[in-house]
JSON list of C-alpha atoms in Angstrom, two decimals:
[
{"chain": "A", "resi": 221, "resn": "UNK", "atom": "CA", "xyz": [-8.75, -35.83, 46.69]},
{"chain": "A", "resi": 222, "resn": "UNK", "atom": "CA", "xyz": [-6.57, -36.76, 43.66]},
{"chain": "A", "resi": 223, "resn": "UNK", "atom": "CA", "xyz": [-9.29, -35.42, 41.33]},
{"chain": "A", "resi": 224, "resn": "UNK", "atom": "CA", "xyz": [-9.37, -32.09, 43.20]},
{"chain": "A", "resi": 225, "resn": "UNK", "atom": "CA", "xyz": [-5.56, -31.79, 43.04]},
{"chain": "A", "resi": 226, "resn": "UNK", "atom": "CA", "xyz": [-5.56, -32.46, 39.28]},
{"chain": "A", "resi": 227, "resn": "UNK", "atom": "CA", "xyz": [-8.31, -29.86, 38.76]},
{"chain": "A", "resi": 228, "resn": "UNK", "atom": "CA", "xyz": [-6.28, -27.37, 40.79]},
{"chain": "A", "resi": 229, "resn": "UNK", "atom": "CA", "xyz": [-3.19, -28.07, 38.67]},
{"chain": "A", "resi": 230, "resn": "UNK", "atom": "CA", "xyz": [-5.18, -27.62, 35.46]},
{"chain": "A", "resi": 231, "resn": "UNK", "atom": "CA", "xyz": [-6.57, -24.30, 36.68]},
{"chain": "A", "resi": 232, "resn": "UNK", "atom": "CA", "xyz": [-3.09, -23.09, 37.66]},
{"chain": "A", "resi": 233, "resn": "UNK", "atom": "CA", "xyz": [-1.70, -24.22, 34.32]},
{"chain": "A", "resi": 234, "resn": "UNK", "atom": "CA", "xyz": [-4.47, -22.32, 32.48]},
{"chain": "A", "resi": 235, "resn": "UNK", "atom": "CA", "xyz": [-3.78, -19.25, 34.60]},
{"chain": "A", "resi": 236, "resn": "UNK", "atom": "CA", "xyz": [-0.06, -19.48, 33.85]},
{"chain": "A", "resi": 237, "resn": "UNK", "atom": "CA", "xyz": [-0.65, -19.92, 30.10]},
{"chain": "A", "resi": 238, "resn": "UNK", "atom": "CA", "xyz": [-3.07, -16.98, 30.13]},
{"chain": "A", "resi": 239, "resn": "UNK", "atom": "CA", "xyz": [-0.51, -14.83, 31.92]},
{"chain": "A", "resi": 240, "resn": "UNK", "atom": "CA", "xyz": [2.22, -15.78, 29.40]},
{"chain": "A", "resi": 241, "resn": "UNK", "atom": "CA", "xyz": [-0.14, -15.04, 26.49]},
{"chain": "A", "resi": 242, "resn": "UNK", "atom": "CA", "xyz": [-1.16, -11.66, 27.89]},
{"chain": "A", "resi": 243, "resn": "UNK", "atom": "CA", "xyz": [2.42, -10.71, 28.71]},
{"chain": "A", "resi": 244, "resn": "UNK", "atom": "CA", "xyz": [3.51, -11.60, 25.17]},
{"chain": "A", "resi": 245, "resn": "UNK", "atom": "CA", "xyz": [0.80, -9.39, 23.69]},
{"chain": "A", "resi": 246, "resn": "UNK", "atom": "CA", "xyz": [1.54, -6.43, 25.96]},
{"chain": "A", "resi": 247, "resn": "UNK", "atom": "CA", "xyz": [4.60, -5.46, 23.90]},
{"chain": "A", "resi": 248, "resn": "UNK", "atom": "CA", "xyz": [2.64, -5.00, 20.66]},
{"chain": "A", "resi": 249, "resn": "UNK", "atom": "CA", "xyz": [2.02, -1.40, 19.65]},
{"chain": "A", "resi": 250, "resn": "UNK", "atom": "CA", "xyz": [-1.54, -0.59, 18.73]},
{"chain": "A", "resi": 251, "resn": "UNK", "atom": "CA", "xyz": [-2.08, 0.52, 15.14]},
{"chain": "A", "resi": 252, "resn": "UNK", "atom": "CA", "xyz": [-1.48, 4.20, 14.64]},
{"chain": "A", "resi": 253, "resn": "UNK", "atom": "CA", "xyz": [-4.78, 5.75, 13.61]},
{"chain": "A", "resi": 254, "resn": "UNK", "atom": "CA", "xyz": [-4.72, 7.88, 10.50]},
{"chain": "A", "resi": 255, "resn": "UNK", "atom": "CA", "xyz": [-6.13, 11.35, 10.96]},
{"chain": "A", "resi": 256, "resn": "UNK", "atom": "CA", "xyz": [-4.68, 12.87, 7.78]},
{"chain": "A", "resi": 257, "resn": "UNK", "atom": "CA", "xyz": [-6.76, 14.39, 5.01]},
{"chain": "A", "resi": 258, "resn": "UNK", "atom": "CA", "xyz": [-6.52, 13.20, 1.42]},
{"chain": "A", "resi": 259, "resn": "UNK", "atom": "CA", "xyz": [-5.15, 16.63, 0.47]},
{"chain": "A", "resi": 260, "resn": "UNK", "atom": "CA", "xyz": [-1.87, 15.77, 2.27]},
{"chain": "A", "resi": 261, "resn": "UNK", "atom": "CA", "xyz": [-1.22, 13.41, -0.67]},
{"chain": "A", "resi": 262, "resn": "UNK", "atom": "CA", "xyz": [-0.56, 16.36, -2.97]},
{"chain": "A", "resi": 263, "resn": "UNK", "atom": "CA", "xyz": [2.82, 17.54, -4.21]},
{"chain": "A", "resi": 264, "resn": "UNK", "atom": "CA", "xyz": [5.92, 16.55, -6.10]},
{"chain": "A", "resi": 265, "resn": "UNK", "atom": "CA", "xyz": [7.63, 13.44, -4.76]},
{"chain": "A", "resi": 266, "resn": "UNK", "atom": "CA", "xyz": [10.82, 11.45, -5.28]},
{"chain": "A", "resi": 267, "resn": "UNK", "atom": "CA", "xyz": [9.51, 7.97, -6.04]},
{"chain": "A", "resi": 268, "resn": "UNK", "atom": "CA", "xyz": [11.50, 4.75, -5.74]},
{"chain": "A", "resi": 269, "resn": "UNK", "atom": "CA", "xyz": [9.90, 1.58, -7.06]},
{"chain": "A", "resi": 270, "resn": "UNK", "atom": "CA", "xyz": [10.59, -2.13, -6.85]},
{"chain": "A", "resi": 271, "resn": "UNK", "atom": "CA", "xyz": [9.03, -4.75, -9.10]},
{"chain": "A", "resi": 272, "resn": "UNK", "atom": "CA", "xyz": [7.90, -7.50, -6.72]},
{"chain": "A", "resi": 273, "resn": "UNK", "atom": "CA", "xyz": [6.39, -9.75, -9.38]},
{"chain": "A", "resi": 274, "resn": "UNK", "atom": "CA", "xyz": [5.81, -9.83, -13.10]},
{"chain": "A", "resi": 275, "resn": "UNK", "atom": "CA", "xyz": [7.53, -9.29, -16.40]},
{"chain": "A", "resi": 276, "resn": "UNK", "atom": "CA", "xyz": [7.11, -5.60, -17.32]},
{"chain": "A", "resi": 277, "resn": "UNK", "atom": "CA", "xyz": [10.53, -4.54, -16.01]},
{"chain": "A", "resi": 278, "resn": "UNK", "atom": "CA", "xyz": [12.02, -2.14, -13.53]},
{"chain": "A", "resi": 279, "resn": "UNK", "atom": "CA", "xyz": [10.68, 1.42, -13.25]},
{"chain": "A", "resi": 280, "resn": "UNK", "atom": "CA", "xyz": [13.50, 2.67, -11.02]},
{"chain": "A", "resi": 281, "resn": "UNK", "atom": "CA", "xyz": [13.32, 6.12, -9.43]},
{"chain": "A", "resi": 282, "resn": "UNK", "atom": "CA", "xyz": [11.56, 9.15, -10.81]},
{"chain": "A", "resi": 283, "resn": "UNK", "atom": "CA", "xyz": [9.93, 12.47, -10.00]},
{"chain": "A", "resi": 284, "resn": "UNK", "atom": "CA", "xyz": [6.22, 11.97, -9.38]},
{"chain": "A", "resi": 285, "resn": "UNK", "atom": "CA", "xyz": [3.34, 14.43, -9.19]},
{"chain": "A", "resi": 286, "resn": "UNK", "atom": "CA", "xyz": [0.32, 13.54, -7.08]},
{"chain": "A", "resi": 287, "resn": "UNK", "atom": "CA", "xyz": [-2.94, 15.43, -6.58]},
{"chain": "A", "resi": 288, "resn": "UNK", "atom": "CA", "xyz": [-5.16, 14.29, -3.67]},
{"chain": "A", "resi": 289, "resn": "UNK", "atom": "CA", "xyz": [-3.64, 10.81, -3.86]},
{"chain": "A", "resi": 290, "resn": "UNK", "atom": "CA", "xyz": [-4.09, 10.50, -7.63]},
{"chain": "A", "resi": 291, "resn": "UNK", "atom": "CA", "xyz": [-0.85, 10.15, -9.62]},
{"chain": "A", "resi": 292, "resn": "UNK", "atom": "CA", "xyz": [-0.77, 12.68, -12.46]},
{"chain": "A", "resi": 293, "resn": "UNK", "atom": "CA", "xyz": [-0.01, 10.87, -15.68]},
{"chain": "A", "resi": 294, "resn": "UNK", "atom": "CA", "xyz": [1.69, 12.45, -18.70]},
{"chain": "A", "resi": 295, "resn": "UNK", "atom": "CA", "xyz": [-0.90, 13.54, -21.29]},
{"chain": "A", "resi": 296, "resn": "UNK", "atom": "CA", "xyz": [0.88, 11.58, -24.02]},
{"chain": "A", "resi": 297, "resn": "UNK", "atom": "CA", "xyz": [0.12, 8.28, -22.27]},
{"chain": "A", "resi": 298, "resn": "UNK", "atom": "CA", "xyz": [-3.62, 8.67, -22.94]},
{"chain": "A", "resi": 299, "resn": "UNK", "atom": "CA", "xyz": [-4.78, 7.76, -19.42]},
{"chain": "A", "resi": 300, "resn": "UNK", "atom": "CA", "xyz": [-8.15, 8.53, -17.90]},
{"chain": "A", "resi": 301, "resn": "UNK", "atom": "CA", "xyz": [-9.24, 7.90, -14.34]},
{"chain": "A", "resi": 302, "resn": "UNK", "atom": "CA", "xyz": [-11.69, 5.00, -14.27]},
{"chain": "A", "resi": 303, "resn": "UNK", "atom": "CA", "xyz": [-12.28, 5.16, -10.51]},
{"chain": "A", "resi": 304, "resn": "UNK", "atom": "CA", "xyz": [-10.77, 6.63, -7.36]},
{"chain": "A", "resi": 305, "resn": "UNK", "atom": "CA", "xyz": [-11.52, 6.01, -3.70]},
{"chain": "A", "resi": 306, "resn": "UNK", "atom": "CA", "xyz": [-10.17, 7.43, -0.42]},
{"chain": "A", "resi": 307, "resn": "UNK", "atom": "CA", "xyz": [-10.22, 5.19, 2.65]},
{"chain": "A", "resi": 308, "resn": "UNK", "atom": "CA", "xyz": [-8.33, 5.85, 5.89]},
{"chain": "A", "resi": 309, "resn": "UNK", "atom": "CA", "xyz": [-5.04, 7.28, 4.60]},
{"chain": "A", "resi": 310, "resn": "UNK", "atom": "CA", "xyz": [-5.11, 5.41, 1.26]},
{"chain": "A", "resi": 311, "resn": "UNK", "atom": "CA", "xyz": [-6.24, 6.46, -2.19]},
{"chain": "A", "resi": 312, "resn": "UNK", "atom": "CA", "xyz": [-6.90, 3.72, -4.73]},
{"chain": "A", "resi": 313, "resn": "UNK", "atom": "CA", "xyz": [-7.06, 4.94, -8.34]},
{"chain": "A", "resi": 314, "resn": "UNK", "atom": "CA", "xyz": [-7.64, 2.88, -11.46]},
{"chain": "A", "resi": 315, "resn": "UNK", "atom": "CA", "xyz": [-6.51, 4.24, -14.83]},
{"chain": "A", "resi": 316, "resn": "UNK", "atom": "CA", "xyz": [-7.40, 3.01, -18.30]},
{"chain": "A", "resi": 317, "resn": "UNK", "atom": "CA", "xyz": [-4.81, 4.13, -20.85]},
{"chain": "A", "resi": 318, "resn": "UNK", "atom": "CA", "xyz": [-4.44, 3.99, -24.63]},
{"chain": "A", "resi": 319, "resn": "UNK", "atom": "CA", "xyz": [-1.81, 5.98, -26.52]},
{"chain": "A", "resi": 320, "resn": "UNK", "atom": "CA", "xyz": [-2.40, 4.25, -29.85]},
{"chain": "A", "resi": 321, "resn": "UNK", "atom": "CA", "xyz": [0.43, 1.73, -29.32]},
{"chain": "A", "resi": 322, "resn": "UNK", "atom": "CA", "xyz": [0.08, 0.68, -25.68]},
{"chain": "A", "resi": 323, "resn": "UNK", "atom": "CA", "xyz": [-3.10, -0.05, -23.77]},
{"chain": "A", "resi": 324, "resn": "UNK", "atom": "CA", "xyz": [-2.75, -0.23, -20.00]},
{"chain": "A", "resi": 325, "resn": "UNK", "atom": "CA", "xyz": [-4.81, -0.94, -16.93]},
{"chain": "A", "resi": 326, "resn": "UNK", "atom": "CA", "xyz": [-3.08, 0.60, -13.91]},
{"chain": "A", "resi": 327, "resn": "UNK", "atom": "CA", "xyz": [-4.18, 0.50, -10.30]},
{"chain": "A", "resi": 328, "resn": "UNK", "atom": "CA", "xyz": [-2.29, 2.74, -7.87]},
{"chain": "A", "resi": 329, "resn": "UNK", "atom": "CA", "xyz": [-2.70, 2.41, -4.10]},
{"chain": "A", "resi": 330, "resn": "UNK", "atom": "CA", "xyz": [-1.18, 5.47, -2.41]},
{"chain": "A", "resi": 331, "resn": "UNK", "atom": "CA", "xyz": [-0.93, 5.38, 1.39]},
{"chain": "A", "resi": 332, "resn": "UNK", "atom": "CA", "xyz": [0.16, 8.20, 3.71]},
{"chain": "A", "resi": 333, "resn": "UNK", "atom": "CA", "xyz": [2.45, 7.59, 6.65]},
{"chain": "A", "resi": 334, "resn": "UNK", "atom": "CA", "xyz": [0.34, 8.76, 9.63]},
{"chain": "A", "resi": 335, "resn": "UNK", "atom": "CA", "xyz": [3.51, 9.79, 11.48]},
{"chain": "A", "resi": 336, "resn": "UNK", "atom": "CA", "xyz": [5.01, 11.72, 8.54]},
{"chain": "A", "resi": 337, "resn": "UNK", "atom": "CA", "xyz": [2.59, 13.21, 5.99]},
{"chain": "A", "resi": 338, "resn": "UNK", "atom": "CA", "xyz": [5.50, 13.94, 3.61]},
{"chain": "A", "resi": 339, "resn": "UNK", "atom": "CA", "xyz": [6.00, 10.19, 3.04]},
{"chain": "A", "resi": 340, "resn": "UNK", "atom": "CA", "xyz": [3.89, 7.95, 0.86]},
{"chain": "A", "resi": 341, "resn": "UNK", "atom": "CA", "xyz": [4.09, 4.25, 0.08]},
{"chain": "A", "resi": 342, "resn": "UNK", "atom": "CA", "xyz": [1.97, 1.79, -1.79]},
{"chain": "A", "resi": 343, "resn": "UNK", "atom": "CA", "xyz": [1.66, -0.35, -4.86]},
{"chain": "A", "resi": 344, "resn": "UNK", "atom": "CA", "xyz": [1.04, -0.29, -8.59]},
{"chain": "A", "resi": 345, "resn": "UNK", "atom": "CA", "xyz": [-0.59, -3.19, -10.39]},
{"chain": "A", "resi": 346, "resn": "UNK", "atom": "CA", "xyz": [-0.05, -2.95, -14.15]},
{"chain": "A", "resi": 347, "resn": "UNK", "atom": "CA", "xyz": [-1.37, -4.84, -17.16]},
{"chain": "A", "resi": 348, "resn": "UNK", "atom": "CA", "xyz": [0.03, -3.62, -20.47]},
{"chain": "A", "resi": 349, "resn": "UNK", "atom": "CA", "xyz": [-0.50, -4.63, -24.09]},
{"chain": "A", "resi": 350, "resn": "UNK", "atom": "CA", "xyz": [1.34, -3.44, -27.19]},
{"chain": "A", "resi": 351, "resn": "UNK", "atom": "CA", "xyz": [0.26, -3.74, -30.82]},
{"chain": "A", "resi": 352, "resn": "UNK", "atom": "CA", "xyz": [-3.20, -5.17, -30.06]},
{"chain": "A", "resi": 353, "resn": "UNK", "atom": "CA", "xyz": [-1.89, -7.89, -27.74]},
{"chain": "A", "resi": 354, "resn": "UNK", "atom": "CA", "xyz": [1.18, -9.08, -29.66]},
{"chain": "A", "resi": 355, "resn": "UNK", "atom": "CA", "xyz": [3.22, -8.13, -26.59]},
{"chain": "A", "resi": 356, "resn": "UNK", "atom": "CA", "xyz": [1.72, -8.23, -23.08]},
{"chain": "A", "resi": 357, "resn": "UNK", "atom": "CA", "xyz": [3.08, -7.95, -19.57]},
{"chain": "A", "resi": 358, "resn": "UNK", "atom": "CA", "xyz": [1.79, -7.87, -16.02]},
{"chain": "A", "resi": 359, "resn": "UNK", "atom": "CA", "xyz": [3.64, -6.58, -12.96]},
{"chain": "A", "resi": 360, "resn": "UNK", "atom": "CA", "xyz": [3.14, -5.56, -9.37]},
{"chain": "A", "resi": 361, "resn": "UNK", "atom": "CA", "xyz": [5.36, -2.83, -7.97]},
{"chain": "A", "resi": 362, "resn": "UNK", "atom": "CA", "xyz": [5.79, -1.41, -4.50]},
{"chain": "A", "resi": 363, "resn": "UNK", "atom": "CA", "xyz": [7.00, 2.12, -3.93]},
{"chain": "A", "resi": 364, "resn": "UNK", "atom": "CA", "xyz": [8.23, 4.62, -1.37]},
{"chain": "A", "resi": 365, "resn": "UNK", "atom": "CA", "xyz": [7.96, 8.35, -1.99]},
{"chain": "A", "resi": 366, "resn": "UNK", "atom": "CA", "xyz": [9.07, 11.48, -0.18]},
{"chain": "A", "resi": 367, "resn": "UNK", "atom": "CA", "xyz": [7.69, 14.93, -0.87]},
{"chain": "A", "resi": 368, "resn": "UNK", "atom": "CA", "xyz": [10.15, 17.34, -2.50]},
{"chain": "A", "resi": 369, "resn": "UNK", "atom": "CA", "xyz": [7.82, 20.32, -2.74]},
{"chain": "A", "resi": 370, "resn": "UNK", "atom": "CA", "xyz": [4.22, 21.38, -2.78]},
{"chain": "A", "resi": 371, "resn": "UNK", "atom": "CA", "xyz": [2.58, 21.43, -6.17]},
{"chain": "A", "resi": 372, "resn": "UNK", "atom": "CA", "xyz": [1.96, 24.91, -7.53]}
]
């Protein structure tokens, strides 16, 4: 009889813990699926950055042109796209750059907000070298961007 009572208490305790666990999880919102096309990541944006690690320095805020998730780099920087990939609301693009003074490896991850296609966020990982490696720096930045206008 004591054994049966203990088993009953264990079962009730497990039921109670299961109920608490399930109740705690009920408040979590499911992930919002992304049904946007890569073309929504096209336009002119106001970009605000934050250096989260590294020693390259602050980039601040700037106007930013993006075409299908790929940041458009100034021609004078000497960048070429090494690879680009679209995957569920994010475009990852790797640039290799050489302007004769600086060489850079840049990887941009540009992610659309599924609730507001005019907003982008993401990260930039940068490795830069100047004068054949005399000066080097590495940084990781995060950014938020809001579309100002469509690109013409």
